[in-house]
Amino acid sequence: MSKEITNDLINDFENDFNSSKANKIAARAAQENGIFKASQNLQTKIDLDPTFSIEIDTGKVANQKQSGRCWMFSALNTMRHSIQKNFKIKDFELSQNYTNFWDKFEKSNWFFENVIATADKDLGDRKVAFLFATPQQDGGQWDMLCGIIEKYGIVPKKVYPETANATNSSALNDTLNTLLRKDGLELRKMVQAGKSEAEVQERKNEMLREVYRILAISLGVPPKQFDFEYKDDDGNYHRDADLSPQDFFKKYVNWDLSEYISTINAPTKDKPFHKVFSVEYLGNVEGGRQVRHLNLPVDEMKDLIIKQLKNGEVVWFGSNVVKDSERQAGLLDTELYKRDDLFDVNFDMSKADMLDSGESMMDHAMVITGVDLVDGKPTKWKIENSWGEKPGFKGYFVMSDNWFDKFVYQAVINKKYLSDDLKKAFDEGSKAPIQLLPWDPMGALAKNY
């Protein structure tokens, strides 16, 4: 049989297509309305009514605008919820720009250190090419934000507000990455020329001085001390003077961040369940907190999330939000689009196959604030997004349980909800986590946004 596409083969395909009335109807619908509109299943809007048996009131949603800081917004949202509740401050927000500044500054140093460590490898080496492809960006992971807060603390948004370069980050990222690539090549040459470690570090610090200048001009100089003034929901005035960002975190959030761990659901052959994984070159704070993931079956992850919700705590999670989603309606459902019916083609893939083939990966972080339980089983989930109030239900989305099964990959859980066996698995596995390759999909949230 010929390997080429022949005219006879094309004619056979064309005749087969034209012989079907259903194909012609589908063609008219798809060509006029587009694939997704033509295949949209309106039953999803009925099934995903925004009513939940367990629901945590979290107030007005935030807006990351034209930036890739979903992981940062979502993590800070989980913390601001407790501030709103404990101190009665409606619609309070933490400064996403403050953590953004220090994240980019630390990522620059992280890049330099990895460039120095790989200076003996060719530029064409896949890992070196990976480093230079994106020296730093907006994306990140829960553990990376914890590393920033543990070192620098946090501040209220009104103390260090957003800037044009924070809300629309493309120009800043382009500027910073140009400098980092240029400097990275210089550091490689210094190492290859046999310069001492002290000489290399001294030059690196000179480079970091320029990085700081770019960030300070673009985002502002981060505060070291500030006064926190607010009126609570009862109209009472409060003033806290001369706070440091670390003081503010301790007094107003006061979480032991080491108690919050990342669980993932990655059912691929290279990732056994109940083992702990890390991702090579994924991080920001040199000498700080390491990214660690405890891999769990999806039902175990759901049980932990439900326990946390029942106790009044929201849940940070990572997913592939572009799949089977309707942004304006705020719906996430595997039944949202019936492309199989439209094209009469089977598109179904297992979660493992989607991860292994690059069909799916984590690209967005949000917050689970509710769940609807029917006979003890979840049917749909309430999601707080960070895209402002226009999409969905005033910024909130509804996610079907089937969508969870297929496209949710990560959830941050307080260790107190884990069984003794899971705590032991995480603690033991964290001593020497299994290293995943830099481009593994479990690190994708930090590279794709």
Tab-separated table of C-alpha atoms in Angstrom:
chain	number	residue	atom	x	y	z
A	1	MET	CA	0.000	0.000	0.000
A	2	SER	CA	1.302	3.440	-0.954
A	3	LYS	CA	2.665	5.766	1.740
A	4	GLU	CA	1.610	8.776	-0.313
A	5	ILE	CA	-1.766	10.528	-0.320
A	6	THR	CA	-3.156	9.725	-3.760
A	7	ASN	CA	-5.960	11.376	-5.746
A	8	ASP	CA	-7.956	8.142	-5.530
A	9	LEU	CA	-7.718	8.264	-1.749
A	10	ILE	CA	-8.813	11.919	-1.654
A	11	ASN	CA	-11.751	11.176	-3.993
A	12	ASP	CA	-12.805	8.317	-1.742
A	13	PHE	CA	-12.748	10.608	1.305
A	14	GLU	CA	-14.707	13.322	-0.525
A	15	ASN	CA	-17.380	10.919	-1.763
A	16	ASP	CA	-17.722	9.443	1.701
A	17	PHE	CA	-18.132	12.929	3.224
A	18	ASN	CA	-20.695	14.087	0.641
A	19	SER	CA	-22.774	10.954	1.037
A	20	SER	CA	-23.724	11.932	4.603
A	21	LYS	CA	-26.515	14.436	5.251
A	22	ALA	CA	-25.281	14.769	8.851
A	23	ASN	CA	-21.862	15.922	7.609
A	24	LYS	CA	-23.440	18.707	5.566
A	25	ILE	CA	-25.567	19.887	8.491
A	26	ALA	CA	-22.527	19.855	10.783
A	27	ALA	CA	-20.474	21.734	8.182
A	28	ARG	CA	-23.012	24.537	7.897
A	29	ALA	CA	-23.204	24.921	11.670
A	30	ALA	CA	-19.420	24.843	12.237
A	31	GLN	CA	-18.533	27.114	9.322
A	32	GLU	CA	-21.046	29.756	10.343
A	33	ASN	CA	-20.610	29.636	14.138
A	34	GLY	CA	-17.204	28.052	14.788
A	35	ILE	CA	-16.453	24.629	16.236
A	36	PHE	CA	-17.163	25.413	19.876
A	37	LYS	CA	-20.429	27.292	19.336
A	38	ALA	CA	-21.652	24.635	16.918
A	39	SER	CA	-20.924	21.849	19.397
A	40	GLN	CA	-21.940	23.613	22.616
A	41	ASN	CA	-24.151	21.601	24.944
A	42	LEU	CA	-26.718	23.875	26.600
A	43	GLN	CA	-27.555	21.201	29.169
A	44	THR	CA	-24.307	22.153	30.939
A	45	LYS	CA	-25.793	25.527	31.946
A	46	ILE	CA	-28.666	23.680	33.588
A	47	ASP	CA	-26.472	21.103	35.322
A	48	LEU	CA	-24.002	23.669	36.622
A	49	ASP	CA	-26.446	25.876	38.483
A	50	PRO	CA	-24.372	27.874	41.026
A	51	THR	CA	-25.930	26.322	44.126
A	52	PHE	CA	-23.730	24.432	46.599
A	53	SER	CA	-24.306	22.457	49.781
A	54	ILE	CA	-20.957	23.643	51.219
A	55	GLU	CA	-19.953	27.217	50.410
A	56	ILE	CA	-17.451	29.648	51.948
A	57	ASP	CA	-18.229	33.345	51.560
A	58	THR	CA	-15.088	34.983	50.152
A	59	GLY	CA	-16.379	38.303	48.818
A	60	LYS	CA	-15.339	40.227	45.726
A	61	VAL	CA	-12.908	38.559	43.304
A	62	ALA	CA	-9.527	40.032	42.346
A	63	ASN	CA	-8.270	40.764	38.824
A	64	GLN	CA	-4.797	39.790	37.592
A	65	LYS	CA	-5.489	41.577	34.271
A	66	GLN	CA	-2.866	41.069	31.520
A	67	SER	CA	-0.380	39.210	33.675
A	68	GLY	CA	0.383	35.578	34.423
A	69	ARG	CA	0.209	35.851	38.202
A	70	CYS	CA	-2.765	33.533	38.738
A	71	TRP	CA	-0.769	31.365	41.159
A	72	MET	CA	0.128	34.445	43.177
A	73	PHE	CA	-3.364	35.971	43.166
A	74	SER	CA	-4.946	32.661	44.128
A	75	ALA	CA	-2.498	31.987	46.953
A	76	LEU	CA	-2.857	35.492	48.374
A	77	ASN	CA	-6.636	35.147	48.058
A	78	THR	CA	-6.578	32.125	50.366
A	79	MET	CA	-4.766	34.292	52.930
A	80	ARG	CA	-6.859	37.425	52.518
A	81	HIS	CA	-10.016	35.409	53.150
A	82	SER	CA	-8.853	34.678	56.684
A	83	ILE	CA	-7.949	38.365	57.195
A	84	GLN	CA	-11.407	39.414	55.985
A	85	LYS	CA	-13.028	36.970	58.388
A	86	ASN	CA	-10.817	37.462	61.449
A	87	PHE	CA	-10.519	41.261	61.271
A	88	LYS	CA	-13.850	42.041	59.580
A	89	ILE	CA	-12.404	43.894	56.568
A	90	LYS	CA	-14.687	43.571	53.555
A	91	ASP	CA	-13.063	43.181	50.109
A	92	PHE	CA	-9.554	43.509	51.536
A	93	GLU	CA	-6.660	42.586	49.219
A	94	LEU	CA	-3.000	41.784	49.777
A	95	SER	CA	-0.395	43.325	47.470
A	96	GLN	CA	0.206	41.018	44.537
A	97	ASN	CA	2.732	43.544	43.229
A	98	TYR	CA	4.871	43.236	46.369
A	99	THR	CA	5.309	39.477	45.995
A	100	ASN	CA	5.679	40.007	42.248
A	101	PHE	CA	8.685	42.314	42.783
A	102	TRP	CA	10.533	39.909	45.042
A	103	ASP	CA	9.605	36.886	42.935
A	104	LYS	CA	11.130	38.441	39.824
A	105	PHE	CA	14.200	39.584	41.751
A	106	GLU	CA	14.727	36.116	43.244
A	107	LYS	CA	14.021	34.385	39.924
A	108	SER	CA	16.775	36.465	38.326
A	109	ASN	CA	19.266	35.233	40.923
A	110	TRP	CA	17.896	31.687	40.516
A	111	PHE	CA	18.537	31.903	36.771
A	112	PHE	CA	22.064	33.218	37.272
A	113	GLU	CA	22.909	30.429	39.722
A	114	ASN	CA	21.581	27.737	37.375
A	115	VAL	CA	23.508	29.272	34.477
A	116	ILE	CA	26.694	29.163	36.558
A	117	ALA	CA	26.018	25.549	37.567
A	118	THR	CA	25.529	24.452	33.936
A	119	ALA	CA	28.374	26.486	32.401
A	120	ASP	CA	30.243	23.260	31.578
A	121	LYS	CA	27.421	22.181	29.241
A	122	ASP	CA	26.974	23.330	25.634
A	123	LEU	CA	24.401	26.008	24.877
A	124	GLY	CA	22.684	23.404	22.728
A	125	ASP	CA	22.203	21.098	25.714
A	126	ARG	CA	18.451	20.728	26.233
A	127	LYS	CA	18.561	21.801	29.881
A	128	VAL	CA	20.700	24.864	29.157
A	129	ALA	CA	18.415	25.769	26.248
A	130	PHE	CA	15.459	25.385	28.624
A	131	LEU	CA	16.994	27.874	31.061
A	132	PHE	CA	17.715	30.472	28.392
A	133	ALA	CA	14.331	30.010	26.695
A	134	THR	CA	12.590	31.721	29.639
A	135	PRO	CA	15.002	33.150	32.212
A	136	GLN	CA	12.064	34.411	34.286
A	137	GLN	CA	8.335	34.957	33.776
A	138	ASP	CA	5.127	35.591	35.678
A	139	GLY	CA	4.241	31.974	36.428
A	140	GLY	CA	5.009	30.046	39.576
A	141	GLN	CA	4.015	27.509	42.195
A	142	TRP	CA	2.542	27.514	45.690
A	143	ASP	CA	5.872	26.576	47.293
A	144	MET	CA	7.560	29.420	45.420
A	145	LEU	CA	5.165	31.987	46.884
A	146	CYS	CA	5.699	30.499	50.338
A	147	GLY	CA	9.446	30.976	49.834
A	148	ILE	CA	8.892	34.655	49.027
A	149	ILE	CA	6.602	35.246	52.025
A	150	GLU	CA	8.895	33.392	54.422
A	151	LYS	CA	11.757	35.690	53.375
A	152	TYR	CA	10.032	39.008	52.639
A	153	GLY	CA	6.590	38.872	54.264
A	154	ILE	CA	3.530	40.498	52.660
A	155	VAL	CA	1.816	43.912	52.712
A	156	PRO	CA	-1.687	45.272	52.043
A	157	LYS	CA	-2.408	46.221	48.453
A	158	LYS	CA	-2.960	49.887	49.314
A	159	VAL	CA	0.578	50.057	50.758
A	160	TYR	CA	2.161	48.763	47.535
A	161	PRO	CA	-0.422	49.006	44.719
A	162	GLU	CA	-0.384	47.664	41.192
A	163	THR	CA	1.470	49.505	38.430
A	164	ALA	CA	1.036	49.458	34.662
A	165	ASN	CA	3.927	46.983	34.400
A	166	ALA	CA	2.387	44.673	36.982
A	167	THR	CA	-1.055	44.520	35.378
A	168	ASN	CA	0.338	44.247	31.836
A	169	SER	CA	3.647	42.463	32.270
A	170	SER	CA	4.784	41.695	28.716
A	171	ALA	CA	7.114	44.710	28.344
A	172	LEU	CA	8.738	44.138	31.737
A	173	ASN	CA	9.254	40.439	31.036
A	174	ASP	CA	10.749	41.176	27.623
A	175	THR	CA	13.088	43.839	29.060
A	176	LEU	CA	14.209	41.719	31.984
A	177	ASN	CA	14.730	38.554	29.943
A	178	THR	CA	16.861	40.404	27.398
A	179	LEU	CA	19.165	41.554	30.199
A	180	LEU	CA	19.222	38.137	31.879
A	181	ARG	CA	20.165	36.316	28.685
A	182	LYS	CA	22.965	38.826	27.998
A	183	ASP	CA	24.258	38.549	31.560
A	184	GLY	CA	23.828	34.784	31.622
A	185	LEU	CA	26.110	34.382	28.630
A	186	GLU	CA	28.720	36.552	30.337
A	187	LEU	CA	28.592	34.456	33.508
A	188	ARG	CA	29.045	31.281	31.464
A	189	LYS	CA	32.130	32.746	29.802
A	190	MET	CA	33.581	33.762	33.160
A	191	VAL	CA	33.212	30.232	34.526
A	192	GLN	CA	34.618	28.707	31.348
A	193	ALA	CA	37.578	31.111	31.508
A	194	GLY	CA	38.427	29.811	34.976
A	195	LYS	CA	37.444	32.892	36.983
A	196	SER	CA	37.218	32.291	40.736
A	197	GLU	CA	33.884	31.758	42.463
A	198	ALA	CA	34.356	35.075	44.289
A	199	GLU	CA	34.888	36.917	40.994
A	200	VAL	CA	31.822	35.302	39.435
A	201	GLN	CA	29.647	36.121	42.454
A	202	GLU	CA	30.872	39.708	42.561
A	203	ARG	CA	29.967	40.185	38.908
A	204	LYS	CA	26.617	38.494	39.470
A	205	ASN	CA	25.805	40.954	42.241
A	206	GLU	CA	26.579	43.849	39.905
A	207	MET	CA	24.093	42.318	37.466
A	208	LEU	CA	21.494	41.977	40.222
A	209	ARG	CA	21.918	45.686	40.980
A	210	GLU	CA	20.675	46.424	37.439
A	211	VAL	CA	17.832	43.928	37.832
A	212	TYR	CA	16.752	45.689	41.039
A	213	ARG	CA	16.862	49.047	39.241
A	214	ILE	CA	14.631	47.767	36.423
A	215	LEU	CA	12.128	46.339	38.908
A	216	ALA	CA	12.135	49.434	41.121
A	217	ILE	CA	11.502	51.699	38.136
A	218	SER	CA	8.792	49.407	36.759
A	219	LEU	CA	7.053	48.246	39.942
A	220	GLY	CA	8.186	50.639	42.680
A	221	VAL	CA	10.558	50.265	45.646
A	222	PRO	CA	9.040	47.751	48.104
A	223	PRO	CA	8.317	49.126	51.593
A	224	LYS	CA	10.306	48.006	54.626
A	225	GLN	CA	8.064	49.720	57.197
A	226	PHE	CA	4.505	51.004	56.898
A	227	ASP	CA	1.410	52.012	58.832
A	228	PHE	CA	-1.738	49.931	58.380
A	229	GLU	CA	-4.989	51.884	58.772
A	230	TYR	CA	-8.469	50.507	58.186
A	231	LYS	CA	-12.083	50.633	59.278
A	232	ASP	CA	-13.691	47.295	60.011
A	233	ASP	CA	-17.167	46.291	58.865
A	234	ASP	CA	-18.620	47.726	62.095
A	235	GLY	CA	-17.114	51.138	61.338
A	236	ASN	CA	-14.382	50.939	63.985
A	237	TYR	CA	-11.073	52.656	63.144
A	238	HIS	CA	-7.773	50.766	63.520
A	239	ARG	CA	-4.172	51.880	63.077
A	240	ASP	CA	-1.083	49.690	63.318
A	241	ALA	CA	2.126	51.744	63.047
A	242	ASP	CA	5.654	50.864	61.947
A	243	LEU	CA	4.935	47.357	60.732
A	244	SER	CA	7.438	45.388	58.693
A	245	PRO	CA	6.072	43.073	55.976
A	246	GLN	CA	7.132	40.114	58.151
A	247	ASP	CA	5.318	41.619	61.161
A	248	PHE	CA	2.193	42.094	59.071
A	249	PHE	CA	2.159	38.473	57.921
A	250	LYS	CA	2.687	37.171	61.445
A	251	LYS	CA	-0.025	39.347	62.991
A	252	TYR	CA	-2.700	39.322	60.281
A	253	VAL	CA	-2.251	35.917	58.616
A	254	ASN	CA	-0.146	33.963	61.118
A	255	TRP	CA	-0.071	30.734	59.118
A	256	ASP	CA	2.620	28.134	59.502
A	257	LEU	CA	3.265	27.796	55.779
A	258	SER	CA	5.239	24.599	56.322
A	259	GLU	CA	1.923	22.943	57.212
A	260	TYR	CA	0.482	23.570	53.729
A	261	ILE	CA	1.639	21.070	51.120
A	262	SER	CA	1.096	20.532	47.417
A	263	THR	CA	-0.746	17.387	46.384
A	264	ILE	CA	-0.997	16.411	42.716
A	265	ASN	CA	-2.947	13.935	40.640
A	266	ALA	CA	-0.661	12.753	37.848
A	267	PRO	CA	-1.615	9.171	36.938
A	268	THR	CA	1.362	8.582	34.612
A	269	LYS	CA	3.719	5.583	34.776
A	270	ASP	CA	6.685	7.699	35.848
A	271	LYS	CA	4.879	9.035	38.931
A	272	PRO	CA	3.802	6.347	41.439
A	273	PHE	CA	1.103	7.406	43.866
A	274	HIS	CA	2.059	8.353	47.434
A	275	LYS	CA	5.554	9.423	46.333
A	276	VAL	CA	6.990	12.957	46.542
A	277	PHE	CA	8.306	14.745	43.462
A	278	SER	CA	10.164	17.928	42.659
A	279	VAL	CA	10.935	19.541	39.298
A	280	GLU	CA	14.489	20.315	38.235
A	281	TYR	CA	15.279	24.059	37.920
A	282	LEU	CA	11.826	24.972	39.243
A	283	GLY	CA	12.034	27.557	42.009
A	284	ASN	CA	12.863	31.148	42.862
A	285	VAL	CA	14.480	31.698	46.286
A	286	GLU	CA	18.024	30.333	46.353
A	287	GLY	CA	18.397	28.371	49.597
A	288	GLY	CA	14.649	28.686	50.231
A	289	ARG	CA	11.676	26.375	50.090
A	290	GLN	CA	11.816	23.567	47.534
A	291	VAL	CA	8.861	22.726	45.293
A	292	ARG	CA	7.455	19.373	46.430
A	293	HIS	CA	4.395	17.461	45.201
A	294	LEU	CA	2.749	14.444	46.876
A	295	ASN	CA	1.077	12.403	44.123
A	296	LEU	CA	-2.368	11.071	45.071
A	297	PRO	CA	-5.250	9.253	43.356
A	298	VAL	CA	-7.916	11.759	42.397
A	299	ASP	CA	-10.503	10.496	44.914
A	300	GLU	CA	-8.020	10.876	47.780
A	301	MET	CA	-7.314	14.449	46.671
A	302	LYS	CA	-11.041	15.233	46.567
A	303	ASP	CA	-11.604	13.800	50.051
A	304	LEU	CA	-8.884	16.057	51.459
A	305	ILE	CA	-10.307	19.122	49.712
A	306	ILE	CA	-13.790	18.405	51.044
A	307	LYS	CA	-12.433	18.022	54.596
A	308	GLN	CA	-10.726	21.381	54.299
A	309	LEU	CA	-13.843	23.074	52.898
A	310	LYS	CA	-16.017	21.614	55.643
A	311	ASN	CA	-13.673	23.198	58.155
A	312	GLY	CA	-14.127	26.615	56.537
A	313	GLU	CA	-10.813	26.728	54.628
A	314	VAL	CA	-10.648	27.422	50.904
A	315	VAL	CA	-8.272	25.466	48.640
A	316	TRP	CA	-5.669	26.690	46.142
A	317	PHE	CA	-5.556	24.431	43.066
A	318	GLY	CA	-3.941	24.132	39.620
A	319	SER	CA	-5.691	22.986	36.454
A	320	ASN	CA	-5.835	23.188	32.648
A	321	VAL	CA	-8.428	25.962	32.450
A	322	VAL	CA	-8.419	26.362	28.657
A	323	LYS	CA	-9.862	22.875	28.170
A	324	ASP	CA	-13.640	22.396	27.929
A	325	SER	CA	-14.311	25.823	29.414
A	326	GLU	CA	-16.553	28.793	28.628
A	327	ARG	CA	-14.914	31.909	30.069
A	328	GLN	CA	-17.780	34.379	29.861
A	329	ALA	CA	-20.341	31.926	31.233
A	330	GLY	CA	-17.917	30.740	33.912
A	331	LEU	CA	-18.395	27.032	33.174
A	332	LEU	CA	-15.898	24.159	33.328
A	333	ASP	CA	-17.348	20.862	32.135
A	334	THR	CA	-16.231	17.928	29.979
A	335	GLU	CA	-19.741	17.893	28.465
A	336	LEU	CA	-19.636	21.571	27.511
A	337	TYR	CA	-18.733	20.892	23.873
A	338	LYS	CA	-19.877	17.840	21.940
A	339	ARG	CA	-17.121	17.783	19.335
A	340	ASP	CA	-17.324	13.994	19.107
A	341	ASP	CA	-20.917	14.354	17.897
A	342	LEU	CA	-20.172	17.303	15.599
A	343	PHE	CA	-17.343	15.534	13.737
A	344	ASP	CA	-18.311	11.895	14.429
A	345	VAL	CA	-14.771	11.380	15.739
A	346	ASN	CA	-13.638	9.944	19.062
A	347	PHE	CA	-11.429	12.521	20.826
A	348	ASP	CA	-11.344	10.801	24.220
A	349	MET	CA	-7.949	10.437	25.925
A	350	SER	CA	-7.063	9.298	29.423
A	351	LYS	CA	-5.634	11.815	31.867
A	352	ALA	CA	-2.288	9.999	31.752
A	353	ASP	CA	-2.175	10.032	27.940
A	354	MET	CA	-3.012	13.747	27.860
A	355	LEU	CA	-0.133	14.503	30.227
A	356	ASP	CA	2.347	12.248	28.438
A	357	SER	CA	1.519	13.623	24.979
A	358	GLY	CA	1.394	17.316	25.909
A	359	GLU	CA	-2.342	17.493	25.191
A	360	SER	CA	-2.933	18.832	28.702
A	361	MET	CA	-0.920	20.465	31.471
A	362	MET	CA	-1.418	22.897	34.348
A	363	ASP	CA	-1.874	26.418	33.027
A	364	HIS	CA	-3.908	28.253	35.669
A	365	ALA	CA	-4.387	28.429	39.440
A	366	MET	CA	-7.668	29.290	41.148
A	367	VAL	CA	-9.373	28.757	44.520
A	368	ILE	CA	-12.038	26.190	45.433
A	369	THR	CA	-14.549	27.882	47.745
A	370	GLY	CA	-17.453	25.411	47.699
A	371	VAL	CA	-18.763	22.013	46.653
A	372	ASP	CA	-22.169	20.464	46.074
A	373	LEU	CA	-22.445	17.053	47.716
A	374	VAL	CA	-25.232	14.679	46.701
A	375	ASP	CA	-25.393	11.464	48.743
A	376	GLY	CA	-21.945	12.342	50.040
A	377	LYS	CA	-20.394	12.594	46.570
A	378	PRO	CA	-19.268	15.813	44.837
A	379	THR	CA	-21.181	16.796	41.697
A	380	LYS	CA	-19.866	20.345	41.126
A	381	TRP	CA	-17.438	22.814	42.680
A	382	LYS	CA	-17.485	26.577	43.259
A	383	ILE	CA	-14.373	28.319	41.953
A	384	GLU	CA	-13.001	31.779	42.746
A	385	ASN	CA	-11.069	33.029	39.728
A	386	SER	CA	-8.811	36.093	39.416
A	387	TRP	CA	-10.133	37.518	36.134
A	388	GLY	CA	-12.327	40.239	37.618
A	389	GLU	CA	-16.101	40.297	38.061
A	390	LYS	CA	-17.225	40.227	34.415
A	391	PRO	CA	-16.749	36.506	33.613
A	392	GLY	CA	-18.961	33.857	35.157
A	393	PHE	CA	-21.031	34.585	38.238
A	394	LYS	CA	-19.438	37.900	39.310
A	395	GLY	CA	-16.038	36.307	38.734
A	396	TYR	CA	-16.879	32.908	40.201
A	397	PHE	CA	-16.935	29.761	38.049
A	398	VAL	CA	-18.736	26.436	38.381
A	399	MET	CA	-16.715	23.266	37.730
A	400	SER	CA	-18.286	19.856	37.155
A	401	ASP	CA	-16.881	16.880	39.027
A	402	ASN	CA	-16.062	15.204	35.710
A	403	TRP	CA	-13.953	18.225	34.749
A	404	PHE	CA	-12.158	17.907	38.079
A	405	ASP	CA	-11.314	14.270	37.281
A	406	LYS	CA	-9.840	15.167	33.914
A	407	PHE	CA	-8.218	18.588	34.260
A	408	VAL	CA	-7.432	19.283	37.936
A	409	TYR	CA	-3.817	18.408	38.706
A	410	GLN	CA	-2.883	20.064	41.979
A	411	ALA	CA	-4.360	21.129	45.319
A	412	VAL	CA	-2.727	22.657	48.404
A	413	ILE	CA	-3.837	20.964	51.610
A	414	ASN	CA	-3.186	21.678	55.278
A	415	LYS	CA	-1.292	18.663	56.619
A	416	LYS	CA	-3.729	18.328	59.519
A	417	TYR	CA	-6.270	16.847	57.093
A	418	LEU	CA	-3.892	14.109	55.924
A	419	SER	CA	-3.979	10.621	57.407
A	420	ASP	CA	-0.951	9.501	59.402
A	421	ASP	CA	0.157	7.362	56.448
A	422	LEU	CA	-0.003	10.297	54.034
A	423	LYS	CA	1.857	12.570	56.458
A	424	LYS	CA	4.573	9.936	56.739
A	425	ALA	CA	4.721	9.515	52.950
A	426	PHE	CA	5.160	13.263	52.484
A	427	ASP	CA	7.683	13.738	55.285
A	428	GLU	CA	9.786	10.750	54.248
A	429	GLY	CA	9.557	11.535	50.547
A	430	SER	CA	10.477	15.180	51.067
A	431	LYS	CA	13.923	14.197	52.338
A	432	ALA	CA	14.924	13.151	48.801
A	433	PRO	CA	12.069	13.885	46.373
A	434	ILE	CA	12.112	12.236	42.971
A	435	GLN	CA	13.414	14.793	40.478
A	436	LEU	CA	11.303	15.363	37.387
A	437	LEU	CA	12.729	16.855	34.207
A	438	PRO	CA	12.446	20.660	33.869
A	439	TRP	CA	9.752	20.418	31.179
A	440	ASP	CA	7.545	17.964	33.084
A	441	PRO	CA	3.850	18.993	33.020
A	442	MET	CA	3.823	19.142	36.837
A	443	GLY	CA	6.029	22.225	36.499
A	444	ALA	CA	4.040	23.733	33.667
A	445	LEU	CA	2.084	26.212	35.820
A	446	ALA	CA	5.351	28.074	36.369
A	447	LYS	CA	6.030	28.275	32.623
A	448	ASN	CA	2.554	28.434	31.076
A	449	TYR	CA	-0.072	30.947	32.070
